[in-house]
mmCIF file of C-alpha atoms and ligand atoms in Angstrom:
data_model
loop_
_atom_site.group_PDB
_atom_site.id
_atom_site.type_symbol
_atom_site.label_atom_id
_atom_site.label_comp_id
_atom_site.label_asym_id
_atom_site.label_seq_id
_atom_site.Cartn_x
_atom_site.Cartn_y
_atom_site.Cartn_z
ATOM 1 C CA UNK A 1 25.598 -38.197 21.114
ATOM 2 C CA UNK A 2 26.843 -40.858 23.358
ATOM 3 C CA UNK A 3 28.144 -42.769 20.258
ATOM 4 C CA UNK A 4 30.282 -39.989 19.226
ATOM 5 C CA UNK A 5 31.482 -39.433 22.735
ATOM 6 C CA UNK A 6 32.410 -43.123 22.848
ATOM 7 C CA UNK A 7 34.073 -43.075 19.317
ATOM 8 C CA UNK A 8 35.804 -39.667 20.178
ATOM 9 C CA UNK A 9 37.044 -41.068 23.486
ATOM 10 C CA UNK A 10 35.586 -37.815 25.183
ATOM 11 C CA UNK A 11 32.857 -37.209 27.542
ATOM 12 C CA UNK A 12 29.017 -36.507 26.362
ATOM 13 C CA UNK A 13 29.467 -33.109 27.780
ATOM 14 C CA UNK A 14 32.479 -32.237 25.558
ATOM 15 C CA UNK A 15 30.505 -33.526 22.267
ATOM 16 C CA UNK A 16 27.585 -31.208 23.462
ATOM 17 C CA UNK A 17 29.601 -28.231 23.807
ATOM 18 C CA UNK A 18 31.225 -28.668 20.414
ATOM 19 C CA UNK A 19 27.950 -29.648 18.670
ATOM 20 C CA UNK A 20 26.297 -26.299 20.193
ATOM 21 C CA UNK A 21 29.250 -24.244 19.519
ATOM 22 C CA UNK A 22 30.103 -23.576 22.950
ATOM 23 C CA UNK A 23 33.643 -24.907 22.585
ATOM 24 C CA UNK A 24 36.218 -22.067 23.322
ATOM 25 C CA UNK A 25 38.011 -24.236 25.973
ATOM 26 C CA UNK A 26 38.308 -27.251 23.497
ATOM 27 C CA UNK A 27 41.315 -28.176 21.222
ATOM 28 C CA UNK A 28 40.886 -27.975 17.458
ATOM 29 C CA UNK A 29 41.954 -31.670 17.157
ATOM 30 C CA UNK A 30 39.210 -32.631 19.433
ATOM 31 C CA UNK A 31 36.720 -30.510 17.636
ATOM 32 C CA UNK A 32 37.570 -31.697 14.146
ATOM 33 C CA UNK A 33 37.287 -35.154 15.394
ATOM 34 C CA UNK A 34 33.824 -34.680 16.975
ATOM 35 C CA UNK A 35 32.525 -32.873 13.975
ATOM 36 C CA UNK A 36 33.744 -35.548 11.555
ATOM 37 C CA UNK A 37 32.190 -38.083 13.412
ATOM 38 C CA UNK A 38 28.988 -36.379 13.851
ATOM 39 C CA UNK A 39 28.922 -36.152 10.142
ATOM 40 C CA UNK A 40 29.616 -39.818 9.545
ATOM 41 C CA UNK A 41 27.110 -40.755 11.888
ATOM 42 C CA UNK A 42 24.442 -38.545 10.372
ATOM 43 C CA UNK A 43 23.808 -36.801 13.748
ATOM 44 C CA UNK A 44 20.786 -34.565 13.734
ATOM 45 C CA UNK A 45 20.314 -32.427 17.008
ATOM 46 C CA UNK A 46 17.170 -32.637 18.914
ATOM 47 C CA UNK A 47 15.716 -29.270 18.209
ATOM 48 C CA UNK A 48 13.139 -29.619 21.091
ATOM 49 C CA UNK A 49 15.812 -30.912 23.619
ATOM 50 C CA UNK A 50 17.955 -27.979 22.674
ATOM 51 C CA UNK A 51 14.950 -25.595 23.072
ATOM 52 C CA UNK A 52 14.304 -26.816 26.433
ATOM 53 C CA UNK A 53 17.778 -26.146 27.787
ATOM 54 C CA UNK A 54 18.521 -22.945 25.831
ATOM 55 C CA UNK A 55 14.620 -21.853 25.323
ATOM 56 C CA UNK A 56 15.577 -21.209 21.806
ATOM 57 C CA UNK A 57 14.884 -23.469 18.669
ATOM 58 C CA UNK A 58 15.724 -21.264 15.746
ATOM 59 C CA UNK A 59 11.994 -21.843 14.455
ATOM 60 C CA UNK A 60 9.186 -19.553 14.007
ATOM 61 C CA UNK A 61 5.513 -20.693 13.241
ATOM 62 C CA UNK A 62 3.494 -19.124 10.478
ATOM 63 C CA UNK A 63 -0.376 -18.969 10.976
ATOM 64 C CA UNK A 64 -2.447 -18.341 7.752
ATOM 65 C CA UNK A 65 -5.991 -18.627 6.787
ATOM 66 C CA UNK A 66 -6.141 -20.216 3.454
ATOM 67 C CA UNK A 67 -2.961 -21.797 1.664
ATOM 68 C CA UNK A 68 -4.806 -22.206 -1.592
ATOM 69 C CA UNK A 69 -5.040 -18.572 -1.893
ATOM 70 C CA UNK A 70 -1.942 -17.166 -3.724
ATOM 71 C CA UNK A 71 -1.841 -14.167 -1.392
ATOM 72 C CA UNK A 72 -1.014 -16.181 1.700
ATOM 73 C CA UNK A 73 1.219 -18.517 -0.279
ATOM 74 C CA UNK A 74 3.221 -15.595 -1.581
ATOM 75 C CA UNK A 75 3.482 -13.979 1.846
ATOM 76 C CA UNK A 76 4.582 -17.226 3.490
ATOM 77 C CA UNK A 77 7.321 -17.578 0.907
ATOM 78 C CA UNK A 78 8.431 -13.994 1.889
ATOM 79 C CA UNK A 79 8.453 -14.896 5.408
ATOM 80 C CA UNK A 80 10.153 -18.439 4.850
ATOM 81 C CA UNK A 81 13.165 -16.405 2.617
ATOM 82 C CA UNK A 82 13.578 -14.053 5.287
ATOM 83 C CA UNK A 83 13.761 -16.338 8.124
ATOM 84 C CA UNK A 84 16.153 -18.604 6.356
ATOM 85 C CA UNK A 85 18.464 -15.525 5.653
ATOM 86 C CA UNK A 86 18.528 -14.870 9.287
ATOM 87 C CA UNK A 87 19.019 -18.671 9.927
ATOM 88 C CA UNK A 88 15.520 -19.368 11.314
ATOM 89 C CA UNK A 89 13.372 -22.326 9.961
ATOM 90 C CA UNK A 90 9.439 -22.261 9.625
ATOM 91 C CA UNK A 91 6.832 -24.250 10.505
ATOM 92 C CA UNK A 92 3.640 -23.696 8.299
ATOM 93 C CA UNK A 93 0.027 -23.787 9.807
ATOM 94 C CA UNK A 94 -3.095 -23.302 7.557
ATOM 95 C CA UNK A 95 -6.313 -22.863 9.370
ATOM 96 C CA UNK A 96 -8.785 -22.671 6.755
ATOM 97 C CA UNK A 97 -10.383 -19.823 8.262
ATOM 98 C CA UNK A 98 -11.483 -21.985 11.165
ATOM 99 C CA UNK A 99 -10.883 -20.366 14.674
ATOM 100 C CA UNK A 100 -10.720 -23.965 16.474
ATOM 101 C CA UNK A 101 -8.277 -25.042 14.014
ATOM 102 C CA UNK A 102 -6.279 -21.734 14.453
ATOM 103 C CA UNK A 103 -6.141 -22.490 18.434
ATOM 104 C CA UNK A 104 -4.966 -25.905 17.869
ATOM 105 C CA UNK A 105 -2.356 -24.857 15.734
ATOM 106 C CA UNK A 106 -1.125 -21.918 18.369
ATOM 107 C CA UNK A 107 -0.937 -24.557 21.118
ATOM 108 C CA UNK A 108 0.969 -26.955 18.619
ATOM 109 C CA UNK A 109 3.402 -24.406 17.986
ATOM 110 C CA UNK A 110 4.002 -23.385 21.454
ATOM 111 C CA UNK A 111 4.441 -27.258 22.453
ATOM 112 C CA UNK A 112 7.149 -27.165 19.721
ATOM 113 C CA UNK A 113 8.977 -24.439 21.501
ATOM 114 C CA UNK A 114 8.699 -22.036 18.649
ATOM 115 C CA UNK A 115 10.865 -18.616 18.944
ATOM 116 C CA UNK A 116 7.826 -16.914 17.667
ATOM 117 C CA UNK A 117 4.885 -16.829 15.674
ATOM 118 C CA UNK A 118 3.780 -14.521 12.493
ATOM 119 C CA UNK A 119 0.018 -14.762 12.769
ATOM 120 C CA UNK A 120 -2.629 -13.905 9.807
ATOM 121 C CA UNK A 121 -5.894 -14.231 11.629
ATOM 122 C CA UNK A 122 -8.841 -16.182 9.948
ATOM 123 C CA UNK A 123 -11.663 -14.317 11.575
ATOM 124 C CA UNK A 124 -12.590 -13.134 14.915
ATOM 125 C CA UNK A 125 -9.089 -14.512 16.634
ATOM 126 C CA UNK A 126 -8.908 -12.883 20.160
ATOM 127 C CA UNK A 127 -8.822 -16.136 21.777
ATOM 128 C CA UNK A 128 -5.822 -17.240 19.584
ATOM 129 C CA UNK A 129 -3.747 -13.719 20.669
ATOM 130 C CA UNK A 130 -5.031 -14.479 24.212
ATOM 131 C CA UNK A 131 -3.022 -17.835 24.223
ATOM 132 C CA UNK A 132 0.077 -16.308 22.714
ATOM 133 C CA UNK A 133 0.125 -13.626 25.142
ATOM 134 C CA UNK A 134 -0.451 -15.656 28.295
ATOM 135 C CA UNK A 135 2.403 -17.827 27.097
ATOM 136 C CA UNK A 136 4.584 -15.010 26.379
ATOM 137 C CA UNK A 137 5.137 -16.138 22.835
ATOM 138 C CA UNK A 138 6.538 -13.298 20.574
ATOM 139 C CA UNK A 139 4.293 -12.636 17.580
ATOM 140 C CA UNK A 140 3.378 -10.168 14.914
ATOM 141 C CA UNK A 141 0.037 -9.862 13.567
ATOM 142 C CA UNK A 142 0.127 -9.334 9.613
ATOM 143 C CA UNK A 143 -2.507 -8.243 7.159
ATOM 144 C CA UNK A 144 -5.476 -8.338 9.578
ATOM 145 C CA UNK A 145 -5.301 -6.605 12.845
ATOM 146 C CA UNK A 146 -7.458 -7.977 15.826
ATOM 147 C CA UNK A 147 -10.061 -5.674 17.105
ATOM 148 C CA UNK A 148 -9.446 -6.629 20.835
ATOM 149 C CA UNK A 149 -5.640 -6.390 20.402
ATOM 150 C CA UNK A 150 -4.859 -3.201 18.546
ATOM 151 C CA UNK A 151 -1.748 -2.420 20.386
ATOM 152 C CA UNK A 152 0.431 -5.469 19.219
ATOM 153 C CA UNK A 153 3.321 -5.597 16.928
ATOM 154 C CA UNK A 154 1.431 -5.740 13.288
ATOM 155 C CA UNK A 155 2.239 -5.341 9.576
ATOM 156 C CA UNK A 156 -0.654 -3.977 7.765
ATOM 157 C CA UNK A 157 -1.857 -2.429 4.539
ATOM 158 C CA UNK A 158 -3.574 1.073 4.108
ATOM 159 C CA UNK A 159 -6.833 -0.816 2.730
ATOM 160 C CA UNK A 160 -9.329 2.164 2.875
ATOM 161 C CA UNK A 161 -7.216 4.211 0.871
ATOM 162 C CA UNK A 162 -6.514 1.396 -1.517
ATOM 163 C CA UNK A 163 -10.244 0.953 -2.287
ATOM 164 C CA UNK A 164 -10.641 4.708 -2.605
ATOM 165 C CA UNK A 165 -7.807 5.034 -5.108
ATOM 166 C CA UNK A 166 -9.631 2.349 -7.106
ATOM 167 C CA UNK A 167 -13.183 4.073 -7.235
ATOM 168 C CA UNK A 168 -11.448 7.185 -8.102
ATOM 169 C CA UNK A 169 -10.122 5.601 -11.196
ATOM 170 C CA UNK A 170 -13.380 3.860 -12.342
ATOM 171 C CA UNK A 171 -15.320 6.953 -11.587
ATOM 172 C CA UNK A 172 -13.042 9.162 -13.537
ATOM 173 C CA UNK A 173 -13.271 6.552 -16.298
ATOM 174 C CA UNK A 174 -16.960 7.175 -16.678
ATOM 175 C CA UNK A 175 -18.393 4.432 -14.387
ATOM 176 C CA UNK A 176 -21.142 5.266 -11.738
ATOM 177 C CA UNK A 177 -22.879 2.069 -11.349
ATOM 178 C CA UNK A 178 -19.978 0.450 -9.329
ATOM 179 C CA UNK A 179 -20.692 -2.715 -7.656
ATOM 180 C CA UNK A 180 -18.691 -3.728 -4.594
ATOM 181 C CA UNK A 181 -18.141 -7.611 -3.665
ATOM 182 C CA UNK A 182 -16.970 -7.432 -0.010
ATOM 183 C CA UNK A 183 -15.047 -10.147 1.765
ATOM 184 C CA UNK A 184 -15.694 -11.918 5.089
ATOM 185 C CA UNK A 185 -17.646 -9.652 7.431
ATOM 186 C CA UNK A 186 -15.715 -10.869 10.361
ATOM 187 C CA UNK A 187 -12.356 -9.940 9.202
ATOM 188 C CA UNK A 188 -11.005 -6.508 9.602
ATOM 189 C CA UNK A 189 -9.691 -5.950 6.090
ATOM 190 C CA UNK A 190 -13.022 -6.627 4.407
ATOM 191 C CA UNK A 191 -14.675 -3.873 6.764
ATOM 192 C CA UNK A 192 -11.670 -1.660 5.990
ATOM 193 C CA UNK A 193 -12.349 -2.045 2.326
ATOM 194 C CA UNK A 194 -15.990 -1.590 2.472
ATOM 195 C CA UNK A 195 -15.496 1.599 4.342
ATOM 196 C CA UNK A 196 -13.279 3.042 1.580
ATOM 197 C CA UNK A 197 -16.038 2.157 -0.855
ATOM 198 C CA UNK A 198 -18.727 4.064 0.800
ATOM 199 C CA UNK A 199 -16.524 6.841 1.344
ATOM 200 C CA UNK A 200 -15.543 7.054 -2.077
ATOM 201 C CA UNK A 201 -19.041 6.522 -3.496
ATOM 202 C CA UNK A 202 -20.431 9.091 -1.173
ATOM 203 C CA UNK A 203 -17.711 11.556 -2.432
ATOM 204 C CA UNK A 204 -19.007 11.195 -5.913
ATOM 205 C CA UNK A 205 -22.779 11.236 -4.774
ATOM 206 C CA UNK A 206 -23.287 7.899 -6.324
ATOM 207 C CA UNK A 207 -23.293 5.512 -3.238
ATOM 208 C CA UNK A 208 -26.266 2.978 -3.484
ATOM 209 C CA UNK A 209 -26.436 0.188 -0.800
ATOM 210 C CA UNK A 210 -27.849 -2.226 -3.332
ATOM 211 C CA UNK A 211 -24.564 -2.145 -5.238
ATOM 212 C CA UNK A 212 -22.819 -4.179 -2.246
ATOM 213 C CA UNK A 213 -22.644 -7.904 -2.263
ATOM 214 C CA UNK A 214 -21.303 -10.348 -0.241
ATOM 215 C CA UNK A 215 -18.327 -12.342 -0.858
ATOM 216 C CA UNK A 216 -15.845 -14.727 0.913
ATOM 217 C CA UNK A 217 -12.423 -14.041 -0.947
ATOM 218 C CA UNK A 218 -12.345 -17.275 -2.944
ATOM 219 C CA UNK A 219 -13.175 -17.909 -6.556
ATOM 220 C CA UNK A 220 -16.508 -19.826 -5.532
ATOM 221 C CA UNK A 221 -17.491 -16.716 -3.623
ATOM 222 C CA UNK A 222 -16.726 -14.332 -6.672
ATOM 223 C CA UNK A 223 -18.922 -16.797 -8.969
ATOM 224 C CA UNK A 224 -21.889 -16.581 -6.395
ATOM 225 C CA UNK A 225 -21.551 -12.780 -6.096
ATOM 226 C CA UNK A 226 -21.486 -12.344 -9.745
ATOM 227 C CA UNK A 227 -24.452 -14.661 -10.358
ATOM 228 C CA UNK A 228 -26.373 -12.423 -7.755
ATOM 229 C CA UNK A 229 -25.246 -9.115 -9.171
ATOM 230 C CA UNK A 230 -26.392 -10.485 -12.787
ATOM 231 C CA UNK A 231 -29.843 -11.596 -11.413
ATOM 232 C CA UNK A 232 -30.675 -8.346 -9.332
ATOM 233 C CA UNK A 233 -29.209 -5.500 -11.158
ATOM 234 C CA UNK A 234 -30.385 -4.654 -14.587
ATOM 235 C CA UNK A 235 -27.228 -2.111 -15.001
ATOM 236 C CA UNK A 236 -23.852 -2.709 -13.941
ATOM 237 C CA UNK A 237 -20.739 -0.685 -15.195
ATOM 238 C CA UNK A 238 -18.189 -1.795 -12.946
ATOM 239 C CA UNK A 239 -17.704 -4.446 -10.412
ATOM 240 C CA UNK A 240 -14.756 -3.822 -7.906
ATOM 241 C CA UNK A 241 -14.107 -7.383 -6.085
ATOM 242 C CA UNK A 242 -12.315 -7.228 -2.661
ATOM 243 C CA UNK A 243 -9.693 -9.678 -3.775
ATOM 244 C CA UNK A 244 -8.309 -10.986 -7.048
ATOM 245 C CA UNK A 245 -9.789 -14.733 -6.380
ATOM 246 C CA UNK A 246 -13.082 -13.327 -6.371
ATOM 247 C CA UNK A 247 -12.542 -11.242 -9.212
ATOM 248 C CA UNK A 248 -11.153 -14.174 -11.484
ATOM 249 C CA UNK A 249 -14.312 -16.198 -10.418
ATOM 250 C CA UNK A 250 -16.756 -13.429 -11.622
ATOM 251 C CA UNK A 251 -14.712 -12.789 -14.850
ATOM 252 C CA UNK A 252 -15.424 -16.653 -15.418
ATOM 253 C CA UNK A 253 -19.071 -16.142 -14.982
ATOM 254 C CA UNK A 254 -19.419 -12.660 -17.166
ATOM 255 C CA UNK A 255 -17.207 -14.002 -20.095
ATOM 256 C CA UNK A 256 -19.206 -17.316 -20.155
ATOM 257 C CA UNK A 257 -22.362 -15.472 -20.529
ATOM 258 C CA UNK A 258 -21.157 -13.234 -23.350
ATOM 259 C CA UNK A 259 -20.024 -9.893 -21.634
ATOM 260 C CA UNK A 260 -16.956 -8.444 -23.031
ATOM 261 C CA UNK A 261 -14.568 -7.115 -20.602
ATOM 262 C CA UNK A 262 -13.985 -4.142 -20.508
ATOM 263 C CA UNK A 263 -16.275 -3.022 -22.880
ATOM 264 C CA UNK A 264 -19.372 -4.194 -21.486
ATOM 265 C CA UNK A 265 -18.192 -4.291 -17.697
ATOM 266 C CA UNK A 266 -15.168 -2.989 -16.146
ATOM 267 C CA UNK A 267 -13.556 -5.420 -13.394
ATOM 268 C CA UNK A 268 -11.152 -4.491 -10.519
ATOM 269 C CA UNK A 269 -9.798 -6.760 -8.147
ATOM 270 C CA UNK A 270 -7.494 -6.420 -5.083
ATOM 271 C CA UNK A 271 -4.098 -7.961 -4.041
ATOM 272 C CA UNK A 272 -2.158 -8.335 -7.394
ATOM 273 C CA UNK A 273 -1.509 -11.978 -7.069
ATOM 274 C CA UNK A 274 0.768 -13.360 -9.791
ATOM 275 C CA UNK A 275 -2.076 -14.959 -11.895
ATOM 276 C CA UNK A 276 -3.672 -11.500 -12.391
ATOM 277 C CA UNK A 277 -1.050 -11.027 -15.329
ATOM 278 C CA UNK A 278 -1.733 -14.490 -16.971
ATOM 279 C CA UNK A 279 -5.514 -14.557 -17.617
ATOM 280 C CA UNK A 280 -6.909 -12.801 -20.746
ATOM 281 C CA UNK A 281 -7.938 -9.948 -20.377
ATOM 282 C CA UNK A 282 -5.319 -9.412 -17.543
ATOM 283 C CA UNK A 283 -6.871 -7.937 -14.051
ATOM 284 C CA UNK A 284 -6.526 -4.383 -13.473
ATOM 285 C CA UNK A 285 -6.387 -4.556 -9.474
ATOM 286 C CA UNK A 286 -5.106 -2.749 -6.081
ATOM 287 C CA UNK A 287 -1.610 -4.251 -5.661
ATOM 288 C CA UNK A 288 -0.105 -5.124 -2.179
ATOM 289 C CA UNK A 289 3.576 -5.371 -1.554
ATOM 290 C CA UNK A 290 3.052 -8.881 -0.493
ATOM 291 C CA UNK A 291 6.432 -10.072 -0.664
ATOM 292 C CA UNK A 292 7.834 -6.868 1.389
ATOM 293 C CA UNK A 293 5.099 -7.222 3.901
ATOM 294 C CA UNK A 294 6.135 -10.760 4.583
ATOM 295 C CA UNK A 295 9.820 -9.960 4.813
ATOM 296 C CA UNK A 296 9.190 -6.893 7.010
ATOM 297 C CA UNK A 297 7.079 -9.099 9.297
ATOM 298 C CA UNK A 298 9.557 -11.677 9.711
ATOM 299 C CA UNK A 299 12.232 -9.076 10.387
ATOM 300 C CA UNK A 300 10.228 -7.373 13.138
ATOM 301 C CA UNK A 301 9.608 -10.747 14.842
ATOM 302 C CA UNK A 302 13.110 -11.888 14.887
ATOM 303 C CA UNK A 303 14.028 -8.523 16.144
ATOM 304 C CA UNK A 304 11.289 -9.118 18.995
ATOM 305 C CA UNK A 305 12.812 -12.597 19.746
ATOM 306 C CA UNK A 306 16.287 -11.105 20.150
ATOM 307 C CA UNK A 307 14.985 -8.187 22.032
ATOM 308 C CA UNK A 308 16.378 -5.616 19.671
ATOM 309 C CA UNK A 309 15.059 -2.036 20.138
ATOM 310 C CA UNK A 310 11.889 -1.569 17.935
ATOM 311 C CA UNK A 311 10.957 1.945 16.872
ATOM 312 C CA UNK A 312 7.456 1.280 15.505
ATOM 313 C CA UNK A 313 5.251 -1.439 17.017
ATOM 314 C CA UNK A 314 3.040 -1.114 13.623
ATOM 315 C CA UNK A 315 4.215 -0.998 9.869
ATOM 316 C CA UNK A 316 1.727 0.269 7.479
ATOM 317 C CA UNK A 317 2.353 -0.406 3.628
ATOM 318 C CA UNK A 318 0.598 1.652 0.808
ATOM 319 C CA UNK A 319 -1.295 0.279 -2.124
ATOM 320 C CA UNK A 320 -0.749 0.609 -5.752
ATOM 321 C CA UNK A 321 -3.312 1.011 -8.457
ATOM 322 C CA UNK A 322 -2.099 -1.431 -11.214
ATOM 323 C CA UNK A 323 -3.838 -0.850 -14.653
ATOM 324 C CA UNK A 324 -4.167 -3.753 -17.058
ATOM 325 C CA UNK A 325 -6.920 -4.838 -19.397
ATOM 326 C CA UNK A 326 -10.198 -5.395 -17.537
ATOM 327 C CA UNK A 327 -10.690 -1.713 -16.414
HETATM 328 O O1 RIB B 401 -7.055 -12.500 -0.887
HETATM 329 C C1 RIB B 401 -6.865 -12.783 0.375
HETATM 330 C C2 RIB B 401 -7.316 -11.600 1.208
HETATM 331 O O2 RIB B 401 -6.992 -11.634 2.590
HETATM 332 C C3 RIB B 401 -6.194 -10.413 0.726
HETATM 333 O O3 RIB B 401 -6.674 -9.451 0.249
HETATM 334 C C4 RIB B 401 -5.463 -10.145 2.095
HETATM 335 O O4 RIB B 401 -5.357 -8.624 2.639
HETATM 336 C C5 RIB B 401 -6.022 -11.063 3.202
HETATM 337 O O5 RIB B 401 -6.689 -10.155 4.113
#
């Protein structure tokens, strides 16, 4: 900035006013000269310095638990698109479902003076939310609410209803031995989906706790759960996985062991990530409006940052039953 001021023959303050668009009192000729020099000298504003003075950096942080899962990379893409369209940049933080890493990233984002955070929890994340609140950082919870912080701004899915929709479909297709592979037990969406499964199976009088198996939302988890199912149960008509990644892992095991899908076993997933429609047979699943959820979460956060009146603190999205080839 000093170089520009010297070459333009003006003060550093004048350069700062032009580059920060607070230049109403400066002549067009001087403005043009300063902007031309800034371009020639490849001037890049120091966002932290600007943040310190204006308390705004035009940047939001995204914290998510597993970037290798297309659900999260898709939602991050939606947030980035929405942020960019509103002239914000994003800093993406992947926590690998590790709470310590999550807390470190929260502290890093605060030190970078982000204007706000989109937070997808990796598990029991009360400590992370406590840090955001004690530093008055605007944030929006997405996908996973936090048990001790149910009154925060959030964008969520009607998970229970989604699983009930799936069981209704499988039951009406003649399946009763419907196995359920749940997600991480310390993640709220897993518990909501399990609740929906129990409700629907009891509704039809076919609930059996031996049909519930542990999973962990990734392909390996789907493989292990399916191997356990085949070793413990002698009759399975359908397997409902709590997310698509586990369903794809399960299908790999079943097809390799010679099962025909859907003739021998029906398979249902949850999310509707893009690869559902690529594998053969294509995965029947409970779809989430992933892109819309990310976009609405970003708009909500930026409204909070700019102190726009907000009607609803929480936004809930419906699921959609997407029937393809596996059920
Ligand atoms: O696939 C990852 C799962 O974790 C999704 O179902 C999403 O809801 C997230 O909570």
